[in-house]
XYZ file of C-alpha atoms in Angstrom:
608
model
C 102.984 127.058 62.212
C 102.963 123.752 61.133
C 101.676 120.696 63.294
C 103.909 117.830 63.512
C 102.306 114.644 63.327
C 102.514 112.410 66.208
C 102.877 108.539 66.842
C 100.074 107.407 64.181
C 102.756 108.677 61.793
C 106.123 108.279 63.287
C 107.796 108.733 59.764
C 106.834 112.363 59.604
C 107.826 113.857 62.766
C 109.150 117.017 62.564
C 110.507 117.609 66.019
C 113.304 115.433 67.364
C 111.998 115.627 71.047
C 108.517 114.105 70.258
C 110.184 111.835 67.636
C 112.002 110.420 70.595
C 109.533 110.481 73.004
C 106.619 109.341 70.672
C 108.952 105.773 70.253
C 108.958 105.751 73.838
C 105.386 105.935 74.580
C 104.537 103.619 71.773
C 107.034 100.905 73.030
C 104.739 101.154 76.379
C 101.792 100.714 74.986
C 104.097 97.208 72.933
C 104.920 96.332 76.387
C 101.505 96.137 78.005
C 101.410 99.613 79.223
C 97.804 100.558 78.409
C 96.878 103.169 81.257
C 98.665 106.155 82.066
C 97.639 108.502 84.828
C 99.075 112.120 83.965
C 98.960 115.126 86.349
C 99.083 118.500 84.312
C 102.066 120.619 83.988
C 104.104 122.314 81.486
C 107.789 120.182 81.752
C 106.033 117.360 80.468
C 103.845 118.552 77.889
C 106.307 115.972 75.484
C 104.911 113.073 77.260
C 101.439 114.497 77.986
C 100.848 115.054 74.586
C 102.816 111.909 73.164
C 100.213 109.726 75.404
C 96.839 111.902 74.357
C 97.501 110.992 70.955
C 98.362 107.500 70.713
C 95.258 105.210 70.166
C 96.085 102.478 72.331
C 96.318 104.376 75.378
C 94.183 105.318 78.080
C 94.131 108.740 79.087
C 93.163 109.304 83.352
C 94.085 112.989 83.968
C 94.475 114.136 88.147
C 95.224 117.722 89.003
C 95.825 116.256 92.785
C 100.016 114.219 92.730
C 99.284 112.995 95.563
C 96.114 111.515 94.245
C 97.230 110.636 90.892
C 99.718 108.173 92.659
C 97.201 106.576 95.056
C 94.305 106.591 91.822
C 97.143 104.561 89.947
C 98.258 102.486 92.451
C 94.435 101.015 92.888
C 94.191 100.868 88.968
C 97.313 98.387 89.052
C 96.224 96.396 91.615
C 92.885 95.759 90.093
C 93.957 95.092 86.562
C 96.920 93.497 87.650
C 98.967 95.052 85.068
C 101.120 98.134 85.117
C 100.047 101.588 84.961
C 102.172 104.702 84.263
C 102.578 107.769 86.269
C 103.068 111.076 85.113
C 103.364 114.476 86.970
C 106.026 117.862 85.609
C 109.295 118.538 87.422
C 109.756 119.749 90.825
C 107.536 119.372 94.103
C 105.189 117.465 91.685
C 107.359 114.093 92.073
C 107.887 114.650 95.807
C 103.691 114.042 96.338
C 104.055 110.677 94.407
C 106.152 109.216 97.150
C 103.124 108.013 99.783
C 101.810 105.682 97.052
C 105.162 104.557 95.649
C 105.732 103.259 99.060
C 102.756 101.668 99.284
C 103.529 99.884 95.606
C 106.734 98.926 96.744
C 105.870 97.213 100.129
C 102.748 95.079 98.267
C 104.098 94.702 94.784
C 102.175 96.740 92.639
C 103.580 97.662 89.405
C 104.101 101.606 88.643
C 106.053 103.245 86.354
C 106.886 106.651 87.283
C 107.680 108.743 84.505
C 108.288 112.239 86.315
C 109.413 115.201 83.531
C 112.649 117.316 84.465
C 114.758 120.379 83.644
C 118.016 119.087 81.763
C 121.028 119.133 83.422
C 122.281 122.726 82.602
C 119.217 124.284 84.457
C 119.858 121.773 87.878
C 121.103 124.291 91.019
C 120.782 127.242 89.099
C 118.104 128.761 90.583
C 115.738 127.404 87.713
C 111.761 127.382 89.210
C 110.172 124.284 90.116
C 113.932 122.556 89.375
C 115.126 119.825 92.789
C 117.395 117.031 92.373
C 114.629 114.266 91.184
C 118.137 111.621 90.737
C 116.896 108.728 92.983
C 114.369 110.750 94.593
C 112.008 107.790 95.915
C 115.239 105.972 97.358
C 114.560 102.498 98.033
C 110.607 102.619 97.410
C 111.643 102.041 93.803
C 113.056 98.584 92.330
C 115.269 100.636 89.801
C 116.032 104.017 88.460
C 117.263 105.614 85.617
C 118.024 109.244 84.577
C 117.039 109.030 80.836
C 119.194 110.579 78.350
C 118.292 113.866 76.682
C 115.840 113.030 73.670
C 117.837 113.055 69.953
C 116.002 111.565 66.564
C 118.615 109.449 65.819
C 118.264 105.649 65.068
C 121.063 104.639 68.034
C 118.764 106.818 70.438
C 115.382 105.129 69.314
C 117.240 102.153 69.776
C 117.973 103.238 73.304
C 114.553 104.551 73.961
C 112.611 101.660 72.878
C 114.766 99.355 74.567
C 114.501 101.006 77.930
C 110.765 101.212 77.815
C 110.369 97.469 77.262
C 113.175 96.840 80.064
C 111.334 99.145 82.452
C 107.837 98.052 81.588
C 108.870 94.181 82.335
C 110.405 94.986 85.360
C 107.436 96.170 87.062
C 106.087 92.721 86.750
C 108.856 90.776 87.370
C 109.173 89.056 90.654
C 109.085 90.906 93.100
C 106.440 93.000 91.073
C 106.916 96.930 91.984
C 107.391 100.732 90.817
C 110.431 101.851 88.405
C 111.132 105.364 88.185
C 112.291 106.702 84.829
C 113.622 110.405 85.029
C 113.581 112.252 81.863
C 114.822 115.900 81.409
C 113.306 117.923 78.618
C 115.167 121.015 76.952
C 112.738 123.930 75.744
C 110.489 123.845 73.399
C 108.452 121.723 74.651
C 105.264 121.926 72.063
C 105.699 119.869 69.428
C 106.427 122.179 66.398
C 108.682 121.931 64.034
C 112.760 122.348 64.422
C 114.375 124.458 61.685
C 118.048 124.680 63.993
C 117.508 120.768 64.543
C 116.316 118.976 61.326
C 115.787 115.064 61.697
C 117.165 112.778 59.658
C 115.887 112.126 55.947
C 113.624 109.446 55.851
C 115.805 106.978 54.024
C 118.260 107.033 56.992
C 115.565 106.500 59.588
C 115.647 102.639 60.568
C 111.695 101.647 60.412
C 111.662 99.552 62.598
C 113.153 101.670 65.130
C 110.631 104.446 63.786
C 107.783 103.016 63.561
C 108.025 99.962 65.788
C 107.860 96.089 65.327
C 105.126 94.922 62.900
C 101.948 93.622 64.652
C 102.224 95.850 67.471
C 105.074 93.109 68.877
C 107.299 95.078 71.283
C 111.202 95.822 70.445
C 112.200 93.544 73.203
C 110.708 90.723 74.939
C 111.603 90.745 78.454
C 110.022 87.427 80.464
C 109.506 88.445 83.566
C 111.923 86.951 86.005
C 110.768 83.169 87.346
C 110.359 82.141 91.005
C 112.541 79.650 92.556
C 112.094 75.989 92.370
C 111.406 74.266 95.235
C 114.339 72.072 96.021
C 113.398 68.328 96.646
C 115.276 67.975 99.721
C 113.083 71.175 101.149
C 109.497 69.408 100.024
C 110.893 66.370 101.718
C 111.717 67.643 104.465
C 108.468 69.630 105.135
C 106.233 66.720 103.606
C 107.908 64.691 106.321
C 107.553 67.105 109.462
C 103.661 67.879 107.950
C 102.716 64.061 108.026
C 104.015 63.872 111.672
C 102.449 66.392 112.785
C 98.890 66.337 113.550
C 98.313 69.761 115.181
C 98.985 72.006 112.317
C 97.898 75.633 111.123
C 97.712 76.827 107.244
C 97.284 80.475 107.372
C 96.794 83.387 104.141
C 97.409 86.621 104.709
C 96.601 88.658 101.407
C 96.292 87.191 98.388
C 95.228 88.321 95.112
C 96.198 84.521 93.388
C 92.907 82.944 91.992
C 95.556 80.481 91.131
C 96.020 78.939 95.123
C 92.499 78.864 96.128
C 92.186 74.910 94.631
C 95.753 73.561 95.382
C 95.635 75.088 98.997
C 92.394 73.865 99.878
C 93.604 70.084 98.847
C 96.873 70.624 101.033
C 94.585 71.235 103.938
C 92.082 68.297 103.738
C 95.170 66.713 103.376
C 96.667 67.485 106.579
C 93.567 67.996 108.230
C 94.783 71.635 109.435
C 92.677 74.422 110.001
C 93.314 77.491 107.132
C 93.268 80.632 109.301
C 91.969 83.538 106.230
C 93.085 86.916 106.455
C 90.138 89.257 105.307
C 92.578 89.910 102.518
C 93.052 86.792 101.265
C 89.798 86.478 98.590
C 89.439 82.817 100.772
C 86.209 83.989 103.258
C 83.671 84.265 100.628
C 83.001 82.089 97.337
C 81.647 79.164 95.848
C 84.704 77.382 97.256
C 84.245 74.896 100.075
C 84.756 76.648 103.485
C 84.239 73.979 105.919
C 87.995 74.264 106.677
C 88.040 77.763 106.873
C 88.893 79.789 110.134
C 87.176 83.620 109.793
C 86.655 84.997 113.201
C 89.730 83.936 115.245
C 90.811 87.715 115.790
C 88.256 87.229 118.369
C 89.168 83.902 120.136
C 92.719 84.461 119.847
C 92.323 87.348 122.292
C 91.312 84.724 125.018
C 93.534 83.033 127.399
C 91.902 80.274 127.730
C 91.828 79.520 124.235
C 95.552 80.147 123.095
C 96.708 77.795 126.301
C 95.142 75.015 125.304
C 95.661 74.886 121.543
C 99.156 74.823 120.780
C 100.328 74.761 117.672
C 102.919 72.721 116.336
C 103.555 73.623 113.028
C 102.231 76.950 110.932
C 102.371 76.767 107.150
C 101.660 80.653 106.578
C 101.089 82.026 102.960
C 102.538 85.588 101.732
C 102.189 88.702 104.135
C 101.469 88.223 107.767
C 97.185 88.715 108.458
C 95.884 92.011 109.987
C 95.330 90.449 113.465
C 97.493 91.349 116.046
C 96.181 88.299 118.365
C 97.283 86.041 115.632
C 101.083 87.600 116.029
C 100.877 87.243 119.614
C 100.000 83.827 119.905
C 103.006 82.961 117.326
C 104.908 85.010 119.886
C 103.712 83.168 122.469
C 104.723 79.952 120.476
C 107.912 81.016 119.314
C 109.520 77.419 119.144
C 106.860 76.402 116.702
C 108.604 75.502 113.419
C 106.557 78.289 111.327
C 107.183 77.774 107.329
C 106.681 81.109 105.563
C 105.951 80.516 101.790
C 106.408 84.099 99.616
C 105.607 84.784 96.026
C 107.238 87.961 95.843
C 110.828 86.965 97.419
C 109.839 89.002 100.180
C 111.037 88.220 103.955
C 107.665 88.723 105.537
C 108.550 87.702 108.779
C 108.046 90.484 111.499
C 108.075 87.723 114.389
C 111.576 86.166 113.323
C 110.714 83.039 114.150
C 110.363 81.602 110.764
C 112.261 78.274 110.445
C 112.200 78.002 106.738
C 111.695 80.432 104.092
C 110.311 79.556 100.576
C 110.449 81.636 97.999
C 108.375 79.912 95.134
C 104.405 80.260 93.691
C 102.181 79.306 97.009
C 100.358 77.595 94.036
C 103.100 75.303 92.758
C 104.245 74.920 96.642
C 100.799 73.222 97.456
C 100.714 71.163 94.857
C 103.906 69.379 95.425
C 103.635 69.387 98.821
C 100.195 67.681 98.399
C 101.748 65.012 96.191
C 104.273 64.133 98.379
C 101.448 63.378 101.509
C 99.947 60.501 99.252
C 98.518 58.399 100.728
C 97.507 60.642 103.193
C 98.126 60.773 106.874
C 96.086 59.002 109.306
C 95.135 61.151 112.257
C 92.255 61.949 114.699
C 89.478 65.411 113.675
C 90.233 66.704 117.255
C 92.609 69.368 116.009
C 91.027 70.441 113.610
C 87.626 70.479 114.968
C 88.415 72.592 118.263
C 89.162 75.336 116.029
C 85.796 75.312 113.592
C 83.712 74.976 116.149
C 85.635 77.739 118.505
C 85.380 79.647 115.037
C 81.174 78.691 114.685
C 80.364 79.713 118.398
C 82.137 83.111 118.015
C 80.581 83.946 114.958
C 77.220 83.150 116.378
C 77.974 85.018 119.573
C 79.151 87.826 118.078
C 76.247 88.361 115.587
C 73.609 87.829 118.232
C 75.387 90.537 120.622
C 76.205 93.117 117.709
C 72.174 93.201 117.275
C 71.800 93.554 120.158
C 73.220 97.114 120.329
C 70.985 99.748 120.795
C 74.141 101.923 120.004
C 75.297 102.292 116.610
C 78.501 99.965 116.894
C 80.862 100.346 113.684
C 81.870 96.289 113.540
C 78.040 96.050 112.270
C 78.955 97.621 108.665
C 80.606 94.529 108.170
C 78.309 91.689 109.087
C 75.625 93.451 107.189
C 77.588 93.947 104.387
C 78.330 90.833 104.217
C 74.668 90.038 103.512
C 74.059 92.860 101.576
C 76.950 92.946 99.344
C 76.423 91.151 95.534
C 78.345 88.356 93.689
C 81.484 90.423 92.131
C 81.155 93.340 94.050
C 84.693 94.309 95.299
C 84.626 95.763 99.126
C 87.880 98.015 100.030
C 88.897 98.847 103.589
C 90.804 101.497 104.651
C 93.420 101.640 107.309
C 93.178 102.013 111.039
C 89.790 100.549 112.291
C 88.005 99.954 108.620
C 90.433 97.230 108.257
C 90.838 95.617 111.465
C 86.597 95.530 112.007
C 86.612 93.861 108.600
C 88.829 91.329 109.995
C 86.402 90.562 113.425
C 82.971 90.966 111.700
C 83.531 90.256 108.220
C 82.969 86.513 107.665
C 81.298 86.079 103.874
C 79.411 83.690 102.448
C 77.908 82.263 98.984
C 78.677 85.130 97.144
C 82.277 85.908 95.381
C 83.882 89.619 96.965
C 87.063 90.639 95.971
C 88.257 92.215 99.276
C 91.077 95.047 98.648
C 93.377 97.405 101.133
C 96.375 99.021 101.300
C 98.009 97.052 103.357
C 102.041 97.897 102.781
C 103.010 100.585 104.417
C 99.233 101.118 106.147
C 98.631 104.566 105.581
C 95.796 106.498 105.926
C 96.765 108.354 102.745
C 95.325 108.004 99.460
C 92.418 105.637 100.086
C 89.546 107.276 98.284
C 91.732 107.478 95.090
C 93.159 103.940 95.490
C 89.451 102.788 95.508
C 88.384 105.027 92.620
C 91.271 103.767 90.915
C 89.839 100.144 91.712
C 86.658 100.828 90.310
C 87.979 102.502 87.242
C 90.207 99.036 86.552
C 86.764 96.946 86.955
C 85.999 95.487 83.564
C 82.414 94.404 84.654
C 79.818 96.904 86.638
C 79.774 95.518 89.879
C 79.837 97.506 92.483
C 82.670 98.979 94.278
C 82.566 99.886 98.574
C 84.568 102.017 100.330
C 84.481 101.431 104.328
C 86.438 104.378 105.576
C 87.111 106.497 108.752
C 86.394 110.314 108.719
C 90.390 111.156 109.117
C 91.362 109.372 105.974
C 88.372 110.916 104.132
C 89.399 113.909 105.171
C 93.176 113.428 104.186
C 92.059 112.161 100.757
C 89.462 114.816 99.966
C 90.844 116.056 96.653
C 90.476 112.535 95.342
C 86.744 112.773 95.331
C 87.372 114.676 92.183
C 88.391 111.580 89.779
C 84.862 110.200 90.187
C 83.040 113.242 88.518
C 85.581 113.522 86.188
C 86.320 109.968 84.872
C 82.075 109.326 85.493
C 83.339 106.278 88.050
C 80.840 104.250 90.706
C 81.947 104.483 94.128
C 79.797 103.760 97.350
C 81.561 104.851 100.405
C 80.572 104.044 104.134
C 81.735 107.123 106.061
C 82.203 105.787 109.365
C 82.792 109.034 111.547
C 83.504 109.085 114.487
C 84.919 112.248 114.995
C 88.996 111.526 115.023
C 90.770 108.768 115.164
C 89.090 106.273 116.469
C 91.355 103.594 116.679
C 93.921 105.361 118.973
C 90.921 105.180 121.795
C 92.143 101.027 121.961
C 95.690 101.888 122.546
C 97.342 102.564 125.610
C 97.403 106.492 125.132
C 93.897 105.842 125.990
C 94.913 105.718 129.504
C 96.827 109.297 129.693
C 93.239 111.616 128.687
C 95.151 114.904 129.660
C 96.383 115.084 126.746
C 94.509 112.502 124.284
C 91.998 114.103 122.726
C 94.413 116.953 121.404
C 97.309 114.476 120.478
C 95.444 111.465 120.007
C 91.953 111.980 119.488
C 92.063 114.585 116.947
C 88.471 116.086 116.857
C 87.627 117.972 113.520
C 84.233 118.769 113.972
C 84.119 118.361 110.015
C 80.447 118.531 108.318
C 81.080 116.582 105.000
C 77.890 116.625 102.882
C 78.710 119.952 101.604
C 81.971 118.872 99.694
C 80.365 115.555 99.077
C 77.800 117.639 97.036
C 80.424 120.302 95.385
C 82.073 116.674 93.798
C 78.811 115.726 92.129
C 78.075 113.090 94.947
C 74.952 112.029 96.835
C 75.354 112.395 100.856
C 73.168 110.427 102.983
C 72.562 109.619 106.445
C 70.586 107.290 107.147
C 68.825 107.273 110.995
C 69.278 103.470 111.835
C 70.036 99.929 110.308
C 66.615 99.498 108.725
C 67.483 102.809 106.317
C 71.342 101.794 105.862
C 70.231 98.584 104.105
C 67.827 100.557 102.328
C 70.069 103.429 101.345
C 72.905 101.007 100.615
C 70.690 98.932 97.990
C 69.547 102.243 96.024
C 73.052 103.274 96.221
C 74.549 100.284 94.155
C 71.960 100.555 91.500
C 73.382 103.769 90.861
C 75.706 105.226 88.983
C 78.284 107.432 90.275
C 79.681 108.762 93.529
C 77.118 108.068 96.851
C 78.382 108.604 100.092
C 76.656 106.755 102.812
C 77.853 108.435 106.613
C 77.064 106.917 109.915
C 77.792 108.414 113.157
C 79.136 106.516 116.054
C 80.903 108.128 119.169
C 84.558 106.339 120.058
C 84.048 106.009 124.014
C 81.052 103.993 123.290
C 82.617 102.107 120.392
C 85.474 101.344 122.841
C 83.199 99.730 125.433
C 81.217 97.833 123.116
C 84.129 95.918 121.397
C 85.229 94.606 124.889
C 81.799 93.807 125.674
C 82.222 91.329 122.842
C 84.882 89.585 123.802
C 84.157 89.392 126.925
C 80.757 87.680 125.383
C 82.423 85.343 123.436
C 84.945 84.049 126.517
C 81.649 83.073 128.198
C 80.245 81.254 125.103
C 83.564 79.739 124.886
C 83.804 78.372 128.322
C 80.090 77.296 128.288
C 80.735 75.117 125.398
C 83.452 73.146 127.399
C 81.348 73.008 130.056
């Protein structure tokens, strides 16, 4: 049988479904579409094949949906462009949902290209055939149900045009997934057509064919511009900023190396305070931090504290931060005019207390606002000063009582990561307690970390292959960390396999604790008939064996003495490493409140 050639010769296709498909694929890889994550299966063997064989594509191949999605969604976010999603028809599609969410909600950009029966074969009784029209709802900006796949030059036309429209729309504000559904008839393979000749080659439009010369996509699409900031707003704000002297600038996360200049100007400025999310790439750096705020999870917690610093104005940048104390205290202050300023035309704004909303760059926002103060306003350090020192003394509290632990306490991953970790290494925290210790204990320093989570929809879901997908997006070898609870490595198990088989470095803290850990702070705590079955969910699970079946190392290392040793030899080396410590939740529990409680009596010594 002959083979048909594929996209390096579009000319000679002999099969109208690849000829179709081929233009598509090669109109993504025009449109900036350079990874593709495919899951195996036999109703897309058209674009399975179409991708293997073009040249400027990158091949990731997942046998895990689920996985796939999650691998691809941490691939986006670290090369910031988008990555395409493949899986066959049926049940397939349904496991991709978990990380489309989780795209959607933080503005990653996916395309989702799941493969389908055609139309005649739909509620038939056809296997592995569901309705896949709109099947990810409103987790996806926009969907379309592709037409059937003809080698004409009107259906190239179509083809190549919809790939550039759908590629640009991942990126365009707000950035998130599109979901292209395309049904394939049988055959699939790619040989030759007697019944269903393509045109002669005369008739065949080259461009359309073959593509625009110097790899130039069909269709430039810009991706859609943010809002201008109207004058009368900047006034307006520039005016209530300059009379007010007891001000807060806070950044959730943030993955703009744009803002980090601009929004430190804004706040010498105004001589405010910038209250840094762990997410917000703002608590480590060559960067001055003398205004920045790292540790007020902790202080915010205090009564004292929150009663007598009122604020009277919050400037807050993109999501709102992990720490529940900070949402209480804007509770608490609910008629403080809070400015919310959103890059993605989000409403991020789970207090409702927001009193104006701007939708424009946080960059471009700073800037003009900055220019606007000049000269600057003249106002007393007090403000501004209660809250670095509160921020110094619980730092220092906190690290003197953590070492204090004879214990193994889990917040201490963090504060010696912090010293241990190198310039460029990126540090990813899972959901549940990972993310919210990272928040308390991990302040940074000198050293540049790119700190990542998935922090849309919060899910315990996915993480290992978000942060192998991370790793696999890193251009330079610096090291990638994984702080993770035992749950959501369990739940994520199967993703383990994408390091041995794309040869990615991944060092994962394992903090286990034996169930979910984080439930112990809640008030189900309080009702332990029932916890531990509900709540606590013991699994008794040994993991170095699976560790070991996935080509990893397992260690676990006695005390703090071997965790900085283990953790060194594990960056230095390639591949998967698995570093698990063992903690017990009860005690965990206790020794978190014995820390605040330490830092309320630092805190009221130093007024003293």
């Amino acid at each position: 049988m002959a083979q048909v050639n594929t996209i390096n010769d579009p000319l000679q296709a002999e099969n109208p479904t690849y000829a179709y498909v081929n233009a598509f694929i090669d109109e993504l890889q025009r449109s900036a579409v350079h990874n593709i994550v495919i899951c195996p299966g036999s109703r897309s063997t058209p674009l399975a094949m179409a991708i293997a064989a073009h040249p400027g594509l990158k091949t990731w191949m997942h046998v895990d949906e689920r996985s796939a999605a999650f691998f691809a969604l941490g691939l986006a976010k670290q090369s910031g462009q988008p990555v395409a999603l493949v899986c066959t028809s049926g049940t397939a599609a349904a496991n991709f949902l978990p990380a489309i969410a989780e795209a959607k909600l933080t503005h990653v950009p996916l395309l989702v290209l799941t493969a389908d029966r055609p139309h005649e074969l739909r509620e038939t009784g056809a296997p592995q055939a569901i309705d896949q029209n709109r099947l990810y709802g409103t987790h996806v900006k926009w969907f379309v149900e592709v037409a059937l796949p003809e080698a004409t030059n009107e259906a190239l036309r179509y083809i190549r045009t919809l790939a550039d429209r759908a590629a640009a729309l991942t990126r365009a504000v707000p950035a998130g997934p599109v979901h292209l559904n395309l049904p394939f008839r049988e055959p699939l393979t790619p040989a030759p057509l007697p019944d269903h000749p393509l045109p002669p080659v005369e008739r065949r439009d080259p461009i359309l064919w073959q593509g625009r010369a110097e790899n130039a996509p069909y269709v430039r699409v810009n991706d859609a511009p943010l809002g201008s900031i109207a004058d009368e707003d900047l006034e307006q704000i520039a005016a209530q900023a300059r009379a007010t002297a007891h001000g807060l600038i806070v950044v959730g996360p943030s993955f703009d190396p744009t803002l980090t200049t601009p929004l430190l100007q804004l706040a010498r400025t105004l001589r405010y305070p910038i209250l840094a999310d762990p997410l917000s790439q703002l608590r480590g750096g060559s960067h001055d931090q003398s205004l920045i705020v790292s540790s007020y999870d902790a202080f915010l917690r205090l009564e004292d504290f929150t009663e007598r610093f009122v604020p009277e104005l919050v400037i807050r940048f993109g999501a709102m931060p992990v720490a529940k104390p900070f949402l209480l205290y804007l509770n608490r202050y609910a008629d403080c005019p809070q400015i919310v300023v959103d890059a993605q035309g989000d409403w991020n704004e789970p207090t409702r207390l927001a009193t104006h909303m701007i939708h424009a760059r946080p960059a471009a926002f700073c800037e003009e606002l900055t220019a606007r103060l000049t000269p600057p306003p003249v106002r007393g350090d007090e403000w501004l000063q209660g809250w670095l020192q509160t921020d110094r003394t619980t730092r220092q509290t906190l690290q003197a009582a953590i070492e204090d632990f004879q214990a193994p306490f889990e917040g201490r991953v963090f504060t010696e990561l912090a010293a241990l970790l190198p310039e460029g290494s990126t540090l990813f925290a899972g959901n549940s307690m990972p993310i919210r210790d990272m928040d308390t204990f991990f302040w940074g320093g000198p050293q540049t970390i790119s700190t990542i989570g998935n922090r849309g929809a919060n899910g315990i879901d996915g993480v290992i292959s978000s942060a192998l997908g991370v790793s696999a997006g890193k251009q330079a070898r610096t090291p990638t960390v994984l702080v993770i609870g035992d749950l959501s490595f369990f739940h994520d198990l199967n993703g383990l396999l994408a390091a041995r088989l794309h040869q990615l470095d991944l060092v994962i803290i394992l903090i286990n604790n034996d169930g979910g850990g984080i439930f112990s702070f809640l008030p189900q705590a309080a009702y332990p008939e029932h916890f531990e079955q509900l709540f606590g969910t013991p699994t008794g699970l040994e993991f170095q064996p699976v560790v070991q079946m996935y080509g990893g190392t397992y260690q676990r290392p006695a005390d703090w003495s071997a965790f900085r040793q283990t953790f060194q030899q594990s960056i230095q080396t390639r591949g998967l490493h698995v570093i698990e410590l063992r903690t017990e939740r009860t005690s965990n529990v206790a020794m978190h409140r014995q820390l605040w409680q330490a830092v309320g009596s630092a805190l009221r010594n130093q007024e003293d």
